Amino acid sequence: AILVDLGKNVAAVNANDADLLKECEALVSGLETANATPLQLNAARKLLLLSQKLAKTSNAIVAVATIDPEVLTGIGTNVTDFRTALTGLQEGDAGEGITAVADPAIQEQLKSISQRFIIFEEVGKLFTEGVNQLIATRAANTTINEESDKLLVQTQELAQIFVKQSNRIGFWSPG
């Protein structure tokens, strides 16, 4: 079930990836035009970078035969970093020295990015909370795929033996 959920969530990331990228690019452009602070611009650029990094890594995990736990942990870190930068732009973050963006139009962009980012957070949560199950499931899947060819050959050989034995005693004739 976890691989099915993973596949669905990564497909949803792919469906939203280009739009999230466009929204983050528009955010950076809007902040440049609005004479945002350097820290606000850095946070917006971080959103741009992380949106692409998350999509790329999510797809890579689906495509590989074995899963590196450190990559899954990295996804969790990237999700947290994205949300922290986004919240800093929306509400301010004294610890990071970021003030909230005052422009109402840019705040609307941030709300839209926040909504679109929810699916990325769900994928990150699935990866980080299900790391052991994902690794075990992927390993079992790989073993099944590797062993299925052997099983098919053995089944075909057994069928041939059965046909030969049946023909010899006149019990069964294919076809």
PDB file of C-alpha atoms in Angstrom:
ATOM      1  CA  ALA A   1       0.000   0.000   0.000  1.00  0.00           C
ATOM      2  CA  ILE A   2       2.816   2.411   0.751  1.00  0.00           C
ATOM      3  CA  LEU A   3       4.216   2.114  -2.780  1.00  0.00           C
ATOM      4  CA  VAL A   4       0.769   2.840  -4.207  1.00  0.00           C
ATOM      5  CA  ASP A   5       0.452   5.921  -1.980  1.00  0.00           C
ATOM      6  CA  LEU A   6       3.951   6.947  -2.946  1.00  0.00           C
ATOM      7  CA  GLY A   7       3.185   6.629  -6.652  1.00  0.00           C
ATOM      8  CA  LYS A   8      -0.031   8.646  -6.321  1.00  0.00           C
ATOM      9  CA  ASN A   9       1.647  11.391  -4.305  1.00  0.00           C
ATOM     10  CA  VAL A  10       4.617  11.656  -6.639  1.00  0.00           C
ATOM     11  CA  ALA A  11       2.195  11.875  -9.573  1.00  0.00           C
ATOM     12  CA  ALA A  12       0.461  14.735  -7.737  1.00  0.00           C
ATOM     13  CA  VAL A  13       3.838  16.420  -7.172  1.00  0.00           C
ATOM     14  CA  ASN A  14       4.517  16.121 -10.895  1.00  0.00           C
ATOM     15  CA  ALA A  15       1.118  17.606 -11.700  1.00  0.00           C
ATOM     16  CA  ASN A  16       1.832  20.612  -9.439  1.00  0.00           C
ATOM     17  CA  ASP A  17       5.555  21.010  -9.975  1.00  0.00           C
ATOM     18  CA  ALA A  18       5.466  23.337 -12.981  1.00  0.00           C
ATOM     19  CA  ASP A  19       2.809  25.549 -11.407  1.00  0.00           C
ATOM     20  CA  LEU A  20       4.714  25.775  -8.125  1.00  0.00           C
ATOM     21  CA  LEU A  21       7.836  26.719 -10.074  1.00  0.00           C
ATOM     22  CA  LYS A  22       5.960  29.452 -11.966  1.00  0.00           C
ATOM     23  CA  GLU A  23       4.476  30.804  -8.753  1.00  0.00           C
ATOM     24  CA  CYS A  24       7.868  30.867  -7.041  1.00  0.00           C
ATOM     25  CA  GLU A  25       9.417  32.611 -10.062  1.00  0.00           C
ATOM     26  CA  ALA A  26       6.602  35.177 -10.019  1.00  0.00           C
ATOM     27  CA  LEU A  27       7.160  35.656  -6.285  1.00  0.00           C
ATOM     28  CA  VAL A  28      10.861  36.391  -6.771  1.00  0.00           C
ATOM     29  CA  SER A  29      10.036  38.812  -9.593  1.00  0.00           C
ATOM     30  CA  GLY A  30       7.338  40.524  -7.520  1.00  0.00           C
ATOM     31  CA  LEU A  31       9.643  40.902  -4.548  1.00  0.00           C
ATOM     32  CA  GLU A  32      12.379  42.373  -6.755  1.00  0.00           C
ATOM     33  CA  THR A  33       9.889  44.884  -8.136  1.00  0.00           C
ATOM     34  CA  ALA A  34       8.598  45.689  -4.632  1.00  0.00           C
ATOM     35  CA  ASN A  35      12.134  46.390  -3.389  1.00  0.00           C
ATOM     36  CA  ALA A  36      12.025  43.591  -0.851  1.00  0.00           C
ATOM     37  CA  THR A  37      14.805  43.152   1.675  1.00  0.00           C
ATOM     38  CA  PRO A  38      17.748  40.937   0.753  1.00  0.00           C
ATOM     39  CA  LEU A  39      16.590  38.352   3.319  1.00  0.00           C
ATOM     40  CA  GLN A  40      13.110  38.266   1.796  1.00  0.00           C
ATOM     41  CA  LEU A  41      14.613  37.779  -1.669  1.00  0.00           C
ATOM     42  CA  ASN A  42      16.896  35.035  -0.374  1.00  0.00           C
ATOM     43  CA  ALA A  43      13.909  33.267   1.213  1.00  0.00           C
ATOM     44  CA  ALA A  44      11.936  33.498  -2.058  1.00  0.00           C
ATOM     45  CA  ARG A  45      14.890  32.174  -4.060  1.00  0.00           C
ATOM     46  CA  LYS A  46      15.192  29.343  -1.558  1.00  0.00           C
ATOM     47  CA  LEU A  47      11.546  28.441  -2.251  1.00  0.00           C
ATOM     48  CA  LEU A  48      12.328  28.370  -5.955  1.00  0.00           C
ATOM     49  CA  LEU A  49      15.326  26.087  -5.487  1.00  0.00           C
ATOM     50  CA  LEU A  50      13.644  23.757  -2.996  1.00  0.00           C
ATOM     51  CA  SER A  51      10.510  23.312  -5.098  1.00  0.00           C
ATOM     52  CA  GLN A  52      12.604  21.860  -7.899  1.00  0.00           C
ATOM     53  CA  LYS A  53      14.840  19.866  -5.614  1.00  0.00           C
ATOM     54  CA  LEU A  54      11.848  18.205  -3.949  1.00  0.00           C
ATOM     55  CA  ALA A  55      10.224  17.274  -7.250  1.00  0.00           C
ATOM     56  CA  LYS A  56      13.463  15.888  -8.670  1.00  0.00           C
ATOM     57  CA  THR A  57      14.278  13.848  -5.566  1.00  0.00           C
ATOM     58  CA  SER A  58      10.730  12.480  -5.261  1.00  0.00           C
ATOM     59  CA  ASN A  59      10.848  11.225  -8.829  1.00  0.00           C
ATOM     60  CA  ALA A  60      14.322   9.775  -8.373  1.00  0.00           C
ATOM     61  CA  ILE A  61      13.204   7.736  -5.362  1.00  0.00           C
ATOM     62  CA  VAL A  62      10.353   6.206  -7.333  1.00  0.00           C
ATOM     63  CA  ALA A  63      12.733   5.257 -10.152  1.00  0.00           C
ATOM     64  CA  VAL A  64      15.518   3.560  -8.163  1.00  0.00           C
ATOM     65  CA  ALA A  65      15.610  -0.046  -7.056  1.00  0.00           C
ATOM     66  CA  THR A  66      17.020   0.682  -3.592  1.00  0.00           C
ATOM     67  CA  ILE A  67      16.232   3.636  -1.374  1.00  0.00           C
ATOM     68  CA  ASP A  68      18.891   5.519   0.555  1.00  0.00           C
ATOM     69  CA  PRO A  69      17.533   6.518   3.990  1.00  0.00           C
ATOM     70  CA  GLU A  70      19.663   9.679   3.926  1.00  0.00           C
ATOM     71  CA  VAL A  71      17.873  10.841   0.779  1.00  0.00           C
ATOM     72  CA  LEU A  72      14.526  10.380   2.518  1.00  0.00           C
ATOM     73  CA  THR A  73      15.764  12.349   5.512  1.00  0.00           C
ATOM     74  CA  GLY A  74      16.989  15.055   3.127  1.00  0.00           C
ATOM     75  CA  ILE A  75      13.507  15.340   1.659  1.00  0.00           C
ATOM     76  CA  GLY A  76      12.102  15.900   5.129  1.00  0.00           C
ATOM     77  CA  THR A  77      14.690  18.611   5.750  1.00  0.00           C
ATOM     78  CA  ASN A  78      13.895  20.279   2.423  1.00  0.00           C
ATOM     79  CA  VAL A  79      10.163  20.258   3.185  1.00  0.00           C
ATOM     80  CA  THR A  80      10.821  21.837   6.580  1.00  0.00           C
ATOM     81  CA  ASP A  81      13.149  24.443   5.052  1.00  0.00           C
ATOM     82  CA  PHE A  82      10.568  25.328   2.407  1.00  0.00           C
ATOM     83  CA  ARG A  83       7.797  25.740   4.974  1.00  0.00           C
ATOM     84  CA  THR A  84      10.100  27.810   7.256  1.00  0.00           C
ATOM     85  CA  ALA A  85      11.060  30.182   4.430  1.00  0.00           C
ATOM     86  CA  LEU A  86       7.441  30.466   3.295  1.00  0.00           C
ATOM     87  CA  THR A  87       6.187  31.166   6.815  1.00  0.00           C
ATOM     88  CA  GLY A  88       8.964  33.719   7.268  1.00  0.00           C
ATOM     89  CA  LEU A  89       7.757  35.606   4.211  1.00  0.00           C
ATOM     90  CA  GLN A  90       4.122  35.372   5.296  1.00  0.00           C
ATOM     91  CA  GLU A  91       4.464  36.112   8.995  1.00  0.00           C
ATOM     92  CA  GLY A  92       8.070  37.114   9.577  1.00  0.00           C
ATOM     93  CA  ASP A  93      10.752  35.141  11.401  1.00  0.00           C
ATOM     94  CA  ALA A  94      12.784  37.010  13.990  1.00  0.00           C
ATOM     95  CA  GLY A  95      15.205  34.119  14.334  1.00  0.00           C
ATOM     96  CA  GLU A  96      16.028  34.319  10.622  1.00  0.00           C
ATOM     97  CA  GLY A  97      15.778  38.112  10.548  1.00  0.00           C
ATOM     98  CA  ILE A  98      13.025  38.054   7.933  1.00  0.00           C
ATOM     99  CA  THR A  99      10.163  40.513   8.130  1.00  0.00           C
ATOM    100  CA  ALA A 100       6.750  39.596   6.779  1.00  0.00           C
ATOM    101  CA  VAL A 101       6.035  40.839   3.276  1.00  0.00           C
ATOM    102  CA  ALA A 102       3.704  43.830   3.555  1.00  0.00           C
ATOM    103  CA  ASP A 103       2.392  43.908  -0.025  1.00  0.00           C
ATOM    104  CA  PRO A 104      -1.155  42.372  -0.094  1.00  0.00           C
ATOM    105  CA  ALA A 105      -0.748  41.061  -3.657  1.00  0.00           C
ATOM    106  CA  ILE A 106       2.444  39.243  -2.715  1.00  0.00           C
ATOM    107  CA  GLN A 107       0.758  37.876   0.413  1.00  0.00           C
ATOM    108  CA  GLU A 108      -1.877  36.381  -1.914  1.00  0.00           C
ATOM    109  CA  GLN A 109       0.896  34.781  -3.967  1.00  0.00           C
ATOM    110  CA  LEU A 110       2.331  33.332  -0.768  1.00  0.00           C
ATOM    111  CA  LYS A 111      -1.067  31.871   0.176  1.00  0.00           C
ATOM    112  CA  SER A 112      -1.322  30.256  -3.244  1.00  0.00           C
ATOM    113  CA  ILE A 113       2.186  28.808  -2.949  1.00  0.00           C
ATOM    114  CA  SER A 114       1.318  27.525   0.524  1.00  0.00           C
ATOM    115  CA  GLN A 115      -1.763  25.723  -0.818  1.00  0.00           C
ATOM    116  CA  ARG A 116       0.126  24.210  -3.737  1.00  0.00           C
ATOM    117  CA  PHE A 117       2.936  23.107  -1.423  1.00  0.00           C
ATOM    118  CA  ILE A 118       0.637  20.902   0.678  1.00  0.00           C
ATOM    119  CA  ILE A 119       1.080  17.916  -1.672  1.00  0.00           C
ATOM    120  CA  PHE A 120       4.867  18.276  -1.416  1.00  0.00           C
ATOM    121  CA  GLU A 121       4.532  18.180   2.373  1.00  0.00           C
ATOM    122  CA  GLU A 122       2.433  15.018   2.134  1.00  0.00           C
ATOM    123  CA  VAL A 123       5.113  13.336   0.040  1.00  0.00           C
ATOM    124  CA  GLY A 124       7.785  14.477   2.477  1.00  0.00           C
ATOM    125  CA  LYS A 125       5.770  13.089   5.390  1.00  0.00           C
ATOM    126  CA  LEU A 126       5.251   9.776   3.600  1.00  0.00           C
ATOM    127  CA  PHE A 127       8.984   9.532   2.910  1.00  0.00           C
ATOM    128  CA  THR A 128      10.163  10.463   6.390  1.00  0.00           C
ATOM    129  CA  GLU A 129       7.554   8.633   8.472  1.00  0.00           C
ATOM    130  CA  GLY A 130       7.550   5.515   6.326  1.00  0.00           C
ATOM    131  CA  VAL A 131      11.292   5.274   5.699  1.00  0.00           C
ATOM    132  CA  ASN A 132      11.705   1.733   7.078  1.00  0.00           C
ATOM    133  CA  GLN A 133       8.526   0.471   5.430  1.00  0.00           C
ATOM    134  CA  LEU A 134       9.500   2.079   2.107  1.00  0.00           C
ATOM    135  CA  ILE A 135      12.951   0.507   2.177  1.00  0.00           C
ATOM    136  CA  ALA A 136      11.588  -2.933   3.095  1.00  0.00           C
ATOM    137  CA  THR A 137       8.805  -2.739   0.501  1.00  0.00           C
ATOM    138  CA  ARG A 138      11.173  -1.639  -2.253  1.00  0.00           C
ATOM    139  CA  ALA A 139      13.625  -4.431  -1.345  1.00  0.00           C
ATOM    140  CA  ALA A 140      10.827  -7.019  -1.434  1.00  0.00           C
ATOM    141  CA  ASN A 141       9.607  -5.643  -4.752  1.00  0.00           C
ATOM    142  CA  THR A 142      13.104  -5.890  -6.213  1.00  0.00           C
ATOM    143  CA  THR A 143      13.497  -9.475  -4.984  1.00  0.00           C
ATOM    144  CA  ILE A 144      10.147 -10.474  -6.481  1.00  0.00           C
ATOM    145  CA  ASN A 145      11.098  -8.944  -9.825  1.00  0.00           C
ATOM    146  CA  GLU A 146      14.483 -10.641  -9.823  1.00  0.00           C
ATOM    147  CA  GLU A 147      13.065 -14.041  -8.844  1.00  0.00           C
ATOM    148  CA  SER A 148      10.017 -13.990 -11.119  1.00  0.00           C
ATOM    149  CA  ASP A 149      12.036 -14.788 -14.257  1.00  0.00           C
ATOM    150  CA  LYS A 150      13.557 -17.834 -12.552  1.00  0.00           C
ATOM    151  CA  LEU A 151      10.134 -18.968 -11.404  1.00  0.00           C
ATOM    152  CA  LEU A 152       8.727 -18.591 -14.913  1.00  0.00           C
ATOM    153  CA  VAL A 153      11.541 -20.712 -16.405  1.00  0.00           C
ATOM    154  CA  GLN A 154      11.077 -23.369 -13.725  1.00  0.00           C
ATOM    155  CA  THR A 155       7.321 -23.436 -14.327  1.00  0.00           C
ATOM    156  CA  GLN A 156       7.830 -23.838 -18.081  1.00  0.00           C
ATOM    157  CA  GLU A 157      10.327 -26.657 -17.507  1.00  0.00           C
ATOM    158  CA  LEU A 158       7.908 -28.396 -15.156  1.00  0.00           C
ATOM    159  CA  ALA A 159       5.103 -28.078 -17.710  1.00  0.00           C
ATOM    160  CA  GLN A 160       7.325 -29.657 -20.380  1.00  0.00           C
ATOM    161  CA  ILE A 161       8.180 -32.553 -18.064  1.00  0.00           C
ATOM    162  CA  PHE A 162       4.502 -33.069 -17.297  1.00  0.00           C
ATOM    163  CA  VAL A 163       3.609 -33.106 -21.012  1.00  0.00           C
ATOM    164  CA  LYS A 164       6.391 -35.610 -21.788  1.00  0.00           C
ATOM    165  CA  GLN A 165       5.353 -37.894 -18.919  1.00  0.00           C
ATOM    166  CA  SER A 166       1.682 -37.669 -19.852  1.00  0.00           C
ATOM    167  CA  ASN A 167       2.366 -38.448 -23.511  1.00  0.00           C
ATOM    168  CA  ARG A 168       4.465 -41.440 -22.561  1.00  0.00           C
ATOM    169  CA  ILE A 169       1.673 -43.051 -20.585  1.00  0.00           C
ATOM    170  CA  GLY A 170      -1.045 -41.800 -22.905  1.00  0.00           C
ATOM    171  CA  PHE A 171      -2.689 -39.752 -20.180  1.00  0.00           C
ATOM    172  CA  TRP A 172      -2.826 -36.328 -21.712  1.00  0.00           C
ATOM    173  CA  SER A 173      -2.171 -34.763 -25.057  1.00  0.00           C
ATOM    174  CA  PRO A 174      -2.009 -31.007 -25.487  1.00  0.00           C
ATOM    175  CA  GLY A 175      -3.945 -29.448 -28.078  1.00  0.00           C
TER     176      GLY A 175
END
